[in-house]
PDB file of C-alpha atoms and ligand atoms in Angstrom:
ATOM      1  CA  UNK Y   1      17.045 -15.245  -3.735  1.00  0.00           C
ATOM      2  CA  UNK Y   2      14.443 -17.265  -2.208  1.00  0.00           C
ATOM      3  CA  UNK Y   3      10.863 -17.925  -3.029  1.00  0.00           C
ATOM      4  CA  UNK Y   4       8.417 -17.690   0.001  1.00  0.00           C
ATOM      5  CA  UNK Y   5       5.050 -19.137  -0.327  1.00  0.00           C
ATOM      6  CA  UNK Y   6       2.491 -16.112   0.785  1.00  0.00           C
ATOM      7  CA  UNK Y   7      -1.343 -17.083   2.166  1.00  0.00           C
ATOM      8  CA  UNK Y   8      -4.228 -16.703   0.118  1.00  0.00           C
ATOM      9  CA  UNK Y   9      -5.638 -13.709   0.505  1.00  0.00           C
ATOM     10  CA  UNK Y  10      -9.963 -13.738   1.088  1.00  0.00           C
ATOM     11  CA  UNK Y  11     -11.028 -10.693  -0.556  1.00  0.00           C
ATOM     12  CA  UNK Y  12     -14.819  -9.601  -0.985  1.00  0.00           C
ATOM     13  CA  UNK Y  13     -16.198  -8.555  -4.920  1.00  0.00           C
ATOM     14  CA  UNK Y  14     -16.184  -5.212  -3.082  1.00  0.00           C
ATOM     15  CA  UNK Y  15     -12.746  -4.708  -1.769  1.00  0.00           C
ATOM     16  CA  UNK Y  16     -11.272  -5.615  -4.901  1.00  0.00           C
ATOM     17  CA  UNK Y  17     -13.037  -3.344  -7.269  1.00  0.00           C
ATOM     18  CA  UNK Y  18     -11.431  -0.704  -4.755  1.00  0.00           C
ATOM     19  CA  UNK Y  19      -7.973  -1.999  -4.814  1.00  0.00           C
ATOM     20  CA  UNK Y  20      -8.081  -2.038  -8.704  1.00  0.00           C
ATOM     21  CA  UNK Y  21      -9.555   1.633  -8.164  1.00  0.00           C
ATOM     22  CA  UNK Y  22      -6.645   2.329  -6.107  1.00  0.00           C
ATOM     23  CA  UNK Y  23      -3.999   0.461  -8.692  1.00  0.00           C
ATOM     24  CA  UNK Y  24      -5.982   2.642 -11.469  1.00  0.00           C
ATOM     25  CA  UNK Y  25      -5.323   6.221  -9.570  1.00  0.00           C
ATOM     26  CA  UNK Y  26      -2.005   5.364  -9.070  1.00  0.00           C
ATOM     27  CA  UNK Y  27      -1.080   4.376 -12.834  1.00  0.00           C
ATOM     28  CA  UNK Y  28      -2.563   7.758 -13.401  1.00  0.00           C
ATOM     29  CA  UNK Y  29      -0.308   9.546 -11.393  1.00  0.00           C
ATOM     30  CA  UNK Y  30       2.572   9.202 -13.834  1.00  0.00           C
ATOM     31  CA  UNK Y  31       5.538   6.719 -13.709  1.00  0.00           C
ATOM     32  CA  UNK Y  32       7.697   8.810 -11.834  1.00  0.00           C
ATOM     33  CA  UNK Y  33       5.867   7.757  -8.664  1.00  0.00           C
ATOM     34  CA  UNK Y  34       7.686   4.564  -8.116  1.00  0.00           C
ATOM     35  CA  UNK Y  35       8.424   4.811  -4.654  1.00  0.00           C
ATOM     36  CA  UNK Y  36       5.256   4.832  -3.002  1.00  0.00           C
ATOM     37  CA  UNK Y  37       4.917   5.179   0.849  1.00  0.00           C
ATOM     38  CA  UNK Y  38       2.017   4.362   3.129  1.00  0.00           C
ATOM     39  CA  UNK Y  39       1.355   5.185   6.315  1.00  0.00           C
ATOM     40  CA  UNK Y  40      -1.477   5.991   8.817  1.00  0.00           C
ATOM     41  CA  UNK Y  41      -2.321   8.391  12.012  1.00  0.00           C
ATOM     42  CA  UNK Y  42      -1.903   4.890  14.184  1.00  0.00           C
ATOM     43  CA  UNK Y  43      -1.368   1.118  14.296  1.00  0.00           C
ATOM     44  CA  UNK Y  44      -4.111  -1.303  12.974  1.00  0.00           C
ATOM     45  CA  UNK Y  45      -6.151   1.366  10.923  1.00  0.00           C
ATOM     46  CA  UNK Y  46      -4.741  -1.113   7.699  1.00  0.00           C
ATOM     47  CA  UNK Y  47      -1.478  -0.252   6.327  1.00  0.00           C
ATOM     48  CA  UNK Y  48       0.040  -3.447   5.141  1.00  0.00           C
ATOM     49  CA  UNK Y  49      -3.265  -5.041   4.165  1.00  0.00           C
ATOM     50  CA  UNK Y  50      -3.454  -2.040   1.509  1.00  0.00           C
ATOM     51  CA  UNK Y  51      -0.064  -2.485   0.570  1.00  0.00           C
ATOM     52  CA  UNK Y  52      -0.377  -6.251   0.036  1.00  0.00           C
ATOM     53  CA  UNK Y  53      -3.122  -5.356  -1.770  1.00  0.00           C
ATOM     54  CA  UNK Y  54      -2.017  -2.876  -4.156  1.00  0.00           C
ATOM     55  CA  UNK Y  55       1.329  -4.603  -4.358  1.00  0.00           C
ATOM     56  CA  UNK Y  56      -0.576  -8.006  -5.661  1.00  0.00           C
ATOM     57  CA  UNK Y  57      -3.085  -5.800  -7.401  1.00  0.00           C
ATOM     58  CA  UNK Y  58       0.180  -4.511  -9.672  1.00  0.00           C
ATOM     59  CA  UNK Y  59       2.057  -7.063  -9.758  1.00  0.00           C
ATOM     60  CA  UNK Y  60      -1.255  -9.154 -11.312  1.00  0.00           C
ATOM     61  CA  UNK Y  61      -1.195  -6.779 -14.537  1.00  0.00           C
ATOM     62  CA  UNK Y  62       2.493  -7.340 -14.853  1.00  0.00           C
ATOM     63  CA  UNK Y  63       3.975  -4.597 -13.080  1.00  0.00           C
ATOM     64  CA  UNK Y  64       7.517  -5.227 -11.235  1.00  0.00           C
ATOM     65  CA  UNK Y  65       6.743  -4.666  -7.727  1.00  0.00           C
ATOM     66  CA  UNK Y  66       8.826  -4.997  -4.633  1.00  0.00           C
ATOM     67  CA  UNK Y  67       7.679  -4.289  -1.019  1.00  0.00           C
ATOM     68  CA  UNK Y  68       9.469  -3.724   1.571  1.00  0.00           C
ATOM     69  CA  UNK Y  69       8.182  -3.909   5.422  1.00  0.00           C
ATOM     70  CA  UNK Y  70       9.909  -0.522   6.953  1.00  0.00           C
ATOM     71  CA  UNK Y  71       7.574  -0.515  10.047  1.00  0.00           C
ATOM     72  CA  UNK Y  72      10.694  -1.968  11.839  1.00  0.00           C
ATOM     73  CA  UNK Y  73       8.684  -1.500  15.298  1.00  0.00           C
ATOM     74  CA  UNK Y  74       5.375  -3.803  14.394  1.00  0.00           C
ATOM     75  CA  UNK Y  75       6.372  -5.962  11.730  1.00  0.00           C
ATOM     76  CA  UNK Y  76       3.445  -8.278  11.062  1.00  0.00           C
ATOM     77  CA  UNK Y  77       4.276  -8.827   7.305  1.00  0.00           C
ATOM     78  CA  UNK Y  78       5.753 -12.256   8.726  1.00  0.00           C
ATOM     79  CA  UNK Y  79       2.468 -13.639   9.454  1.00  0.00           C
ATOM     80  CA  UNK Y  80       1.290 -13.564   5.621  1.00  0.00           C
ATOM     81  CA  UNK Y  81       4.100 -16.541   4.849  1.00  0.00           C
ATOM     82  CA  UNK Y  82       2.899 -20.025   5.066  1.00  0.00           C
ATOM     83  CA  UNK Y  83       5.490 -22.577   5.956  1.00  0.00           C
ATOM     84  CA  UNK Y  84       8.687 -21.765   6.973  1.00  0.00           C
ATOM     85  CA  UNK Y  85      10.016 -18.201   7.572  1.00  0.00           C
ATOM     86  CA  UNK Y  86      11.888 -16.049   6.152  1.00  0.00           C
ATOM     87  CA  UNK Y  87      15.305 -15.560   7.884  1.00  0.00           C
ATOM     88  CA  UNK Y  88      16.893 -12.163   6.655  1.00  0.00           C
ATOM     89  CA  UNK Y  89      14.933  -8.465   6.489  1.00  0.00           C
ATOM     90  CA  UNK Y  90      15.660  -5.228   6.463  1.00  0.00           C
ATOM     91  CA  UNK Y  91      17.000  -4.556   9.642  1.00  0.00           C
ATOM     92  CA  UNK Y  92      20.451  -7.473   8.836  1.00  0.00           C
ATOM     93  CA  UNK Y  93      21.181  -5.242   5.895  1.00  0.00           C
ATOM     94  CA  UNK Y  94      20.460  -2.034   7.360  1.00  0.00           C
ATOM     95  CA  UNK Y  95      22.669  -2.911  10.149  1.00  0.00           C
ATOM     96  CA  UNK Y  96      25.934  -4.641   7.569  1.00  0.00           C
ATOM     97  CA  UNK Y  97      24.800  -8.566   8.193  1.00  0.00           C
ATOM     98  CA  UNK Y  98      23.267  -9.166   5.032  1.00  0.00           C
ATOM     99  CA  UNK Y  99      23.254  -7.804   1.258  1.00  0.00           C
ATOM    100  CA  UNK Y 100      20.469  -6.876  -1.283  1.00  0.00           C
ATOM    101  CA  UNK Y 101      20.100 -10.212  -2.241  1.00  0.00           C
ATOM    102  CA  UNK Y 102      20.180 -11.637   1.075  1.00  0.00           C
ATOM    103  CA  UNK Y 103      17.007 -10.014   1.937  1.00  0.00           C
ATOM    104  CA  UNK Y 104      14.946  -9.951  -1.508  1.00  0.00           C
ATOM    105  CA  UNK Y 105      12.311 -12.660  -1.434  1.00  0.00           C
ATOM    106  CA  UNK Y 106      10.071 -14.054  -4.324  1.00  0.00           C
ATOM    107  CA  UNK Y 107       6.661 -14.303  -4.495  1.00  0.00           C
ATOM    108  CA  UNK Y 108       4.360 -17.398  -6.172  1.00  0.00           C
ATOM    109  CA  UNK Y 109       3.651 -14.213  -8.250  1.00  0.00           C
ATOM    110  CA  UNK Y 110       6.368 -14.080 -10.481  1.00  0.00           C
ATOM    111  CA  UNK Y 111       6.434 -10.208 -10.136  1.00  0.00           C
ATOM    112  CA  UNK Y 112       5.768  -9.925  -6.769  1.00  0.00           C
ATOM    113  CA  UNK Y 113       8.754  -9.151  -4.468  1.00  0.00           C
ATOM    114  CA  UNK Y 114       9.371  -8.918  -0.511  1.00  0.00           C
ATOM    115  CA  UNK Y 115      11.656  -7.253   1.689  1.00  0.00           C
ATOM    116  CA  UNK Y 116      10.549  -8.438   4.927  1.00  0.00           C
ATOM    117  CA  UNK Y 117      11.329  -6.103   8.212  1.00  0.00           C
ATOM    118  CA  UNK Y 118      13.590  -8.411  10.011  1.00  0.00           C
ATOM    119  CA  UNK Y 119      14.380  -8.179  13.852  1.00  0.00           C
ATOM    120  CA  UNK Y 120      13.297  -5.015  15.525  1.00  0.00           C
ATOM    121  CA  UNK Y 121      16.386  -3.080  16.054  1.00  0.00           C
ATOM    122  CA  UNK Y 122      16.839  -0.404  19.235  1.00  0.00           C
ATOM    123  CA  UNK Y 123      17.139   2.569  16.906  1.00  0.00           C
ATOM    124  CA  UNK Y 124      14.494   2.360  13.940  1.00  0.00           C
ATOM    125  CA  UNK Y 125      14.452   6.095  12.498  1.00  0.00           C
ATOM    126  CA  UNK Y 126      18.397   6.147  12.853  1.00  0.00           C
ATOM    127  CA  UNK Y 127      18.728   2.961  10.750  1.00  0.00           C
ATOM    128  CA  UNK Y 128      16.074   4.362   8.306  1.00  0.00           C
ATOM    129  CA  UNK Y 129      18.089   7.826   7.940  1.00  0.00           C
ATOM    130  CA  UNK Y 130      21.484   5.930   7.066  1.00  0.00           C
ATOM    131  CA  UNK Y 131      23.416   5.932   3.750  1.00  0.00           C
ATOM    132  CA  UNK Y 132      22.761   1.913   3.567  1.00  0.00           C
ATOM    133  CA  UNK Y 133      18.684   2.741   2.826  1.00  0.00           C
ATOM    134  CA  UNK Y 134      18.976   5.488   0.746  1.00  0.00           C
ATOM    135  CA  UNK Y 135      21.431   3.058  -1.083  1.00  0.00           C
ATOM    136  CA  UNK Y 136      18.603   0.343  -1.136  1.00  0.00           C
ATOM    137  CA  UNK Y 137      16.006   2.667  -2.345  1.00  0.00           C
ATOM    138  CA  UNK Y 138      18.269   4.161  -5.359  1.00  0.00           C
ATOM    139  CA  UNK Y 139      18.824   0.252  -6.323  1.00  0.00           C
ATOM    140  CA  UNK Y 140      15.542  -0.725  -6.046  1.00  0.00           C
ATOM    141  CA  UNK Y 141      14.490   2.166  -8.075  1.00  0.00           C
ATOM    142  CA  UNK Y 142      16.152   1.287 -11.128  1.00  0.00           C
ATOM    143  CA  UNK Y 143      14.999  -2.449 -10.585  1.00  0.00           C
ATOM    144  CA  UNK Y 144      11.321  -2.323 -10.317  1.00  0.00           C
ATOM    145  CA  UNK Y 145       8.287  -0.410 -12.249  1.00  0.00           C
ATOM    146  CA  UNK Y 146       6.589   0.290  -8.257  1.00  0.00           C
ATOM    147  CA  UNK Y 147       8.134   0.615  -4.391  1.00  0.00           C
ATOM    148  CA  UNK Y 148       6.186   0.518  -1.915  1.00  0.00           C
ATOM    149  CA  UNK Y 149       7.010   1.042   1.792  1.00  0.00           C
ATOM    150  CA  UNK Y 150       4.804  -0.257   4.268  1.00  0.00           C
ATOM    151  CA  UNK Y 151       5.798   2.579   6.809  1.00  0.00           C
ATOM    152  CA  UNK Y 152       5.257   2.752  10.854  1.00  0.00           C
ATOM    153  CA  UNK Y 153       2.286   5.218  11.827  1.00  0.00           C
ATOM    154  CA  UNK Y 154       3.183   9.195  11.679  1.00  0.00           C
ATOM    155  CA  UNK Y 155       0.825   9.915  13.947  1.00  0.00           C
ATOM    156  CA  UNK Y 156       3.032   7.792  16.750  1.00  0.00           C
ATOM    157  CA  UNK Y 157       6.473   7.896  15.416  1.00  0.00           C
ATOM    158  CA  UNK Y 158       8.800   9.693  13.149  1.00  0.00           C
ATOM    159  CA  UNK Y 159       9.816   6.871  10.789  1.00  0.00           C
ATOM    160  CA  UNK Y 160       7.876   7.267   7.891  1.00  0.00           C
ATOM    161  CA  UNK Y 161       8.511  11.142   7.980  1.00  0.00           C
ATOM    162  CA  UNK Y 162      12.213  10.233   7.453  1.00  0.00           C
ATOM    163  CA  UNK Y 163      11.288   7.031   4.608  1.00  0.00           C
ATOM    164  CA  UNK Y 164       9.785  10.136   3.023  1.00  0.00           C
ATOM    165  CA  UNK Y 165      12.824  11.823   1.959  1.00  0.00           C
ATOM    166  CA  UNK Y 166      13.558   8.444  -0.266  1.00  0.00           C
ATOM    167  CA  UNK Y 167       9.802   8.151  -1.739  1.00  0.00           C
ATOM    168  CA  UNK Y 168       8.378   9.909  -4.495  1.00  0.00           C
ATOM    169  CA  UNK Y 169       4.458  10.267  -2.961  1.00  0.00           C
ATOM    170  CA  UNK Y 170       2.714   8.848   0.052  1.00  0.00           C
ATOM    171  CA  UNK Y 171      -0.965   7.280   0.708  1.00  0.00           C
ATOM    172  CA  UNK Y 172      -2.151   7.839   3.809  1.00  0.00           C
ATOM    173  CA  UNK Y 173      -4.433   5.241   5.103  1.00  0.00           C
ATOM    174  CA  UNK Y 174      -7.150   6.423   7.643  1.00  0.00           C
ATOM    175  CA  UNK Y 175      -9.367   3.782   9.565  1.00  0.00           C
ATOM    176  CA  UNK Y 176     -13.495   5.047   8.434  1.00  0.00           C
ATOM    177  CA  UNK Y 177     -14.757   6.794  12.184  1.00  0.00           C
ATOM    178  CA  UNK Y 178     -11.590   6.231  14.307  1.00  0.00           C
ATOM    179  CA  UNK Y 179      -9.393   9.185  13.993  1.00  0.00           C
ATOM    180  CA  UNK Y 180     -10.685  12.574  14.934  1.00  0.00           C
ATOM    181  CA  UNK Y 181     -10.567  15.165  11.756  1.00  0.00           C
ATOM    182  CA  UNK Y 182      -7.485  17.202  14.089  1.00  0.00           C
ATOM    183  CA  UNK Y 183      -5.430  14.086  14.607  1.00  0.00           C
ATOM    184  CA  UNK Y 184      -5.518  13.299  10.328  1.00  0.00           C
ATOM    185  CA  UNK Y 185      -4.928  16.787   9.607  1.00  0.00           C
ATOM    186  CA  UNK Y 186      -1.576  17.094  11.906  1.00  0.00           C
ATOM    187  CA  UNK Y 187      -0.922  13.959  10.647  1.00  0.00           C
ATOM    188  CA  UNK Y 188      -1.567  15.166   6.655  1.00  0.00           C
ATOM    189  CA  UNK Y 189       0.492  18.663   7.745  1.00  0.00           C
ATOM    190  CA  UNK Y 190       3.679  16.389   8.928  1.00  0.00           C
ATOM    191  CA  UNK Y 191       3.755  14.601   5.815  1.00  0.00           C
ATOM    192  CA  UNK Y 192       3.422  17.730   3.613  1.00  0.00           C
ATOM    193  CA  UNK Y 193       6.554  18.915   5.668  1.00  0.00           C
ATOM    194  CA  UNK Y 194       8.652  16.394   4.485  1.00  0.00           C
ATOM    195  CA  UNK Y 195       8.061  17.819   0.628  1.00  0.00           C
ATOM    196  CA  UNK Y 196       6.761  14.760   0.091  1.00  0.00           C
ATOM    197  CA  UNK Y 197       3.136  14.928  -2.116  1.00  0.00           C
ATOM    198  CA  UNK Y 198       0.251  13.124  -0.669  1.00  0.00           C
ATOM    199  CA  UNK Y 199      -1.805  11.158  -3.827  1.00  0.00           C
ATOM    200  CA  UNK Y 200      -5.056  10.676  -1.181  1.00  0.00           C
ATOM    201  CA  UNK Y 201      -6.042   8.830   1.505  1.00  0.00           C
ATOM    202  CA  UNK Y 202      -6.782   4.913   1.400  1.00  0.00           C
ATOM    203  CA  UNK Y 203     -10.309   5.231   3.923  1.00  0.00           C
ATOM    204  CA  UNK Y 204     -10.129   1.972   4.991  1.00  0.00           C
ATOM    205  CA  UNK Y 205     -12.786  -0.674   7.207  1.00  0.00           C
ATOM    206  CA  UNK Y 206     -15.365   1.121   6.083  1.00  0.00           C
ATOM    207  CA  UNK Y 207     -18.775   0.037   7.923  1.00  0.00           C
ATOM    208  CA  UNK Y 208     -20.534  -0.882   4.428  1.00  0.00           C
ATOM    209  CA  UNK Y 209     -24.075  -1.931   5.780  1.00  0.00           C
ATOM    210  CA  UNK Y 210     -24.117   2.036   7.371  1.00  0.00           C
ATOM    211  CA  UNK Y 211     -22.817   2.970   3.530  1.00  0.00           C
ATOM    212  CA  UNK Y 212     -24.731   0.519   1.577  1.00  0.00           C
ATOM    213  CA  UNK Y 213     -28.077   3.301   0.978  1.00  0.00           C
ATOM    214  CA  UNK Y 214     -25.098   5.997  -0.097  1.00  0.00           C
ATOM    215  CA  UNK Y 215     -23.675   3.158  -2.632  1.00  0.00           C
ATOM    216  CA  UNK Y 216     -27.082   1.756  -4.242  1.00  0.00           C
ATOM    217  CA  UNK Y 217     -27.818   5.945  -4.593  1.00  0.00           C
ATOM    218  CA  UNK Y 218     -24.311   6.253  -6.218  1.00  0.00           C
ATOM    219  CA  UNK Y 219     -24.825   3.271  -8.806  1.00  0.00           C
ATOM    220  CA  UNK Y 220     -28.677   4.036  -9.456  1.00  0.00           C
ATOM    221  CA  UNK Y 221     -27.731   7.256 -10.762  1.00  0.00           C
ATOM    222  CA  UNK Y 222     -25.317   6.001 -12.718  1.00  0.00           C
ATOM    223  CA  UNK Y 223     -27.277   3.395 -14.371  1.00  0.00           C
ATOM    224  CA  UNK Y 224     -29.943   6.308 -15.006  1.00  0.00           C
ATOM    225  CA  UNK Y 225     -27.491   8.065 -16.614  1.00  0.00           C
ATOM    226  CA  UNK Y 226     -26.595   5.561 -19.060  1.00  0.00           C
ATOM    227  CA  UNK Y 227     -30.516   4.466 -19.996  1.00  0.00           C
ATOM    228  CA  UNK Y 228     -31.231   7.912 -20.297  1.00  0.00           C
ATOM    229  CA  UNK Y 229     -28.488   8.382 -22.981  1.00  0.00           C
ATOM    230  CA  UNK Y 230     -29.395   5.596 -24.479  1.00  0.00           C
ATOM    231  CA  UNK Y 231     -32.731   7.086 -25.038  1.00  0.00           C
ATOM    232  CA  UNK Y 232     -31.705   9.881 -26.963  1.00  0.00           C
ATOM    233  CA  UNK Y 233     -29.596   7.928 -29.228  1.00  0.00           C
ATOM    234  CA  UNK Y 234     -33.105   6.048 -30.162  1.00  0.00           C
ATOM    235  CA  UNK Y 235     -34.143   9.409 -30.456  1.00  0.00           C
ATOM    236  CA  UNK Y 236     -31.752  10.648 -32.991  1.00  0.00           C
TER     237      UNK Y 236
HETATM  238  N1  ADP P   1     -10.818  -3.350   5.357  1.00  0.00           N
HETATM  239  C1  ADP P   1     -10.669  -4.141   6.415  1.00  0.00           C
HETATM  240  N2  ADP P   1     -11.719  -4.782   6.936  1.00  0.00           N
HETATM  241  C2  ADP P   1     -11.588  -5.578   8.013  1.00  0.00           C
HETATM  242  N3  ADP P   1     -10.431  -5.809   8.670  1.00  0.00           N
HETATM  243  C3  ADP P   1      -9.329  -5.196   8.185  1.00  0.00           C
HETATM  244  C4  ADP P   1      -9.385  -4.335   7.042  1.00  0.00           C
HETATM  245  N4  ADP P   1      -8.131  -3.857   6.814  1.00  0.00           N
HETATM  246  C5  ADP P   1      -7.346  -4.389   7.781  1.00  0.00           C
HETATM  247  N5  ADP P   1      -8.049  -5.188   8.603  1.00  0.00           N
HETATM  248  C6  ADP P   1      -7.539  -5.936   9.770  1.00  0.00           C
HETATM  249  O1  ADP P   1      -7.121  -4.982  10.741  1.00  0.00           O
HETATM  250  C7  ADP P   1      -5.946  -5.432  11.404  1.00  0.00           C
HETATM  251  C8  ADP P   1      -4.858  -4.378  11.258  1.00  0.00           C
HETATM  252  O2  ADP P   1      -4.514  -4.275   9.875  1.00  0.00           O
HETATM  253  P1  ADP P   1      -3.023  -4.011   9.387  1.00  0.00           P
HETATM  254  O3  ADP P   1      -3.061  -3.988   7.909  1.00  0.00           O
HETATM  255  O4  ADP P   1      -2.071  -4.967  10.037  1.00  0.00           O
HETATM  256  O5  ADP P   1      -2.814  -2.536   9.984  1.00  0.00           O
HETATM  257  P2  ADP P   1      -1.497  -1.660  10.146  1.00  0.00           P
HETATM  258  O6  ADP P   1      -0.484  -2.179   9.191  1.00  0.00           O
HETATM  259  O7  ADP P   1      -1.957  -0.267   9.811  1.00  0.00           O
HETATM  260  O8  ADP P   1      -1.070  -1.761  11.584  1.00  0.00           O
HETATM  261  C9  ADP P   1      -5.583  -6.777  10.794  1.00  0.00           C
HETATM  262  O9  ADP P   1      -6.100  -7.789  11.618  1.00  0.00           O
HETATM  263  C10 ADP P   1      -6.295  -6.755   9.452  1.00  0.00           C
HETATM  264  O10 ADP P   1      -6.624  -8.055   9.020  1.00  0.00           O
HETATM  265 MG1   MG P   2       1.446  -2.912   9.554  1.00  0.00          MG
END
């Protein structure tokens, strides 16, 4: 296996107290929800910036992680490697021109692994619904503590609806004031068809100087909760 060298990443105080929220919630959830897809209503609302996110988030308290680019349409995963690129992805295996190994790459973060899409192939949802994934998945499984599958949007194509049947729970990642309430819940309703649960939505780009005066209410009533118990323990 080969070890790719990944760009840093410039993340706000902000943005990672909510990726560690994120990483928190989904410890909760039990560790039978390894396989963890993502996938939004359309492209650019955030997808793979959450799952690089989480992925590094997990993989930074020692969690075996591997993720695997399965928007085979819009790969952009690529992009995130400095230097030279990687040569095999998903789409050489899926398609019998490369094994597992081929197409596992290693992270500067020693548990940090990549599967990266690979060239886009004319038949995406066919490729995803073959023996050779659901293979991939089942050996993955038993190799790493978290999966996650940076899926194509459901709101445009069928591909993650099909990734589904592999995955043990889905985040669906919704760009703040861009997709009408109708378009999320079809969206939410296809995913709930595949029998697939939802753990919540990732609301992501989120105009914070519009949601600053809901934050500062949020944290001064928090802090007034905790000097007001302290009060009553001087009372006691
Ligand atoms: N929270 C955010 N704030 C600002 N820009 C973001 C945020 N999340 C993603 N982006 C940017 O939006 C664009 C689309 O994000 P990306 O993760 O590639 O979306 P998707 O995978 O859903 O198509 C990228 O240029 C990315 O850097
Ligand atoms: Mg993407």
């Amino acid at each position: 296996m080969e070890t790719i060298k990944l760009k840093p990443r410039a993340q706000d105080y902000e943005t990672r107290e909510e990726v560690k929220t994120m990483r928190t919630n989904l410890l909760f959830c039990g560790s039978d929800k390894k396989v963890i897809l993502i996938t939004s209503c359309l492209a650019g609302e955030g997808k793979s910036t959450i799952t690089m996110n989480l992925a590094q988030s997990l993989a930074e308290i020692k969690k075996k992680v591997l993720l695997i680019d399965v928007d085979l349409r819009k790969s952009v995963l690529l992009r995130q490697v400095e230097g030279e690129r990687p040569r095999k992805g998903l789409t050489h295996y899926l398609s019998g021109q490369a094994s597992i190994a081929d197409i596992i790459y290693l992270s500067e973060e020693p548990k940090f692994h990549i599967i990266f899409a690979g060239p886009v192939p004319p038949n995406p949802a066919e490729l995803l619904a073959s023996k050779s994934f659901e293979r991939l998945i089942q050996k993955c499984r038993e190799a790493y503590d978290y999966v996650l599958l940076d899926c194509a949007p459901l709101g445009m194509v069928v591909d993650a609806a099909v990734v589904a049947g592999y995955s043990d729970a889905s985040i669906l990642a919704i760009e703040s004031g861009n997709i009408s309430y109708h378009f999320a819940q079809g969206v939410k309703q296809k995913l709930e068809n595949t029998g697939c649960p939802i753990l919540g939505v990732a609301l992501n780009k989120i105009d914070r100087a519009k949601s600053g005066r809901y934050y500062r209410k949020k944290y001064e009533k928090y802090y007034q909760k905790y000097y007001e118990s302290e009060d009553n323990f001087d009372e006691i």
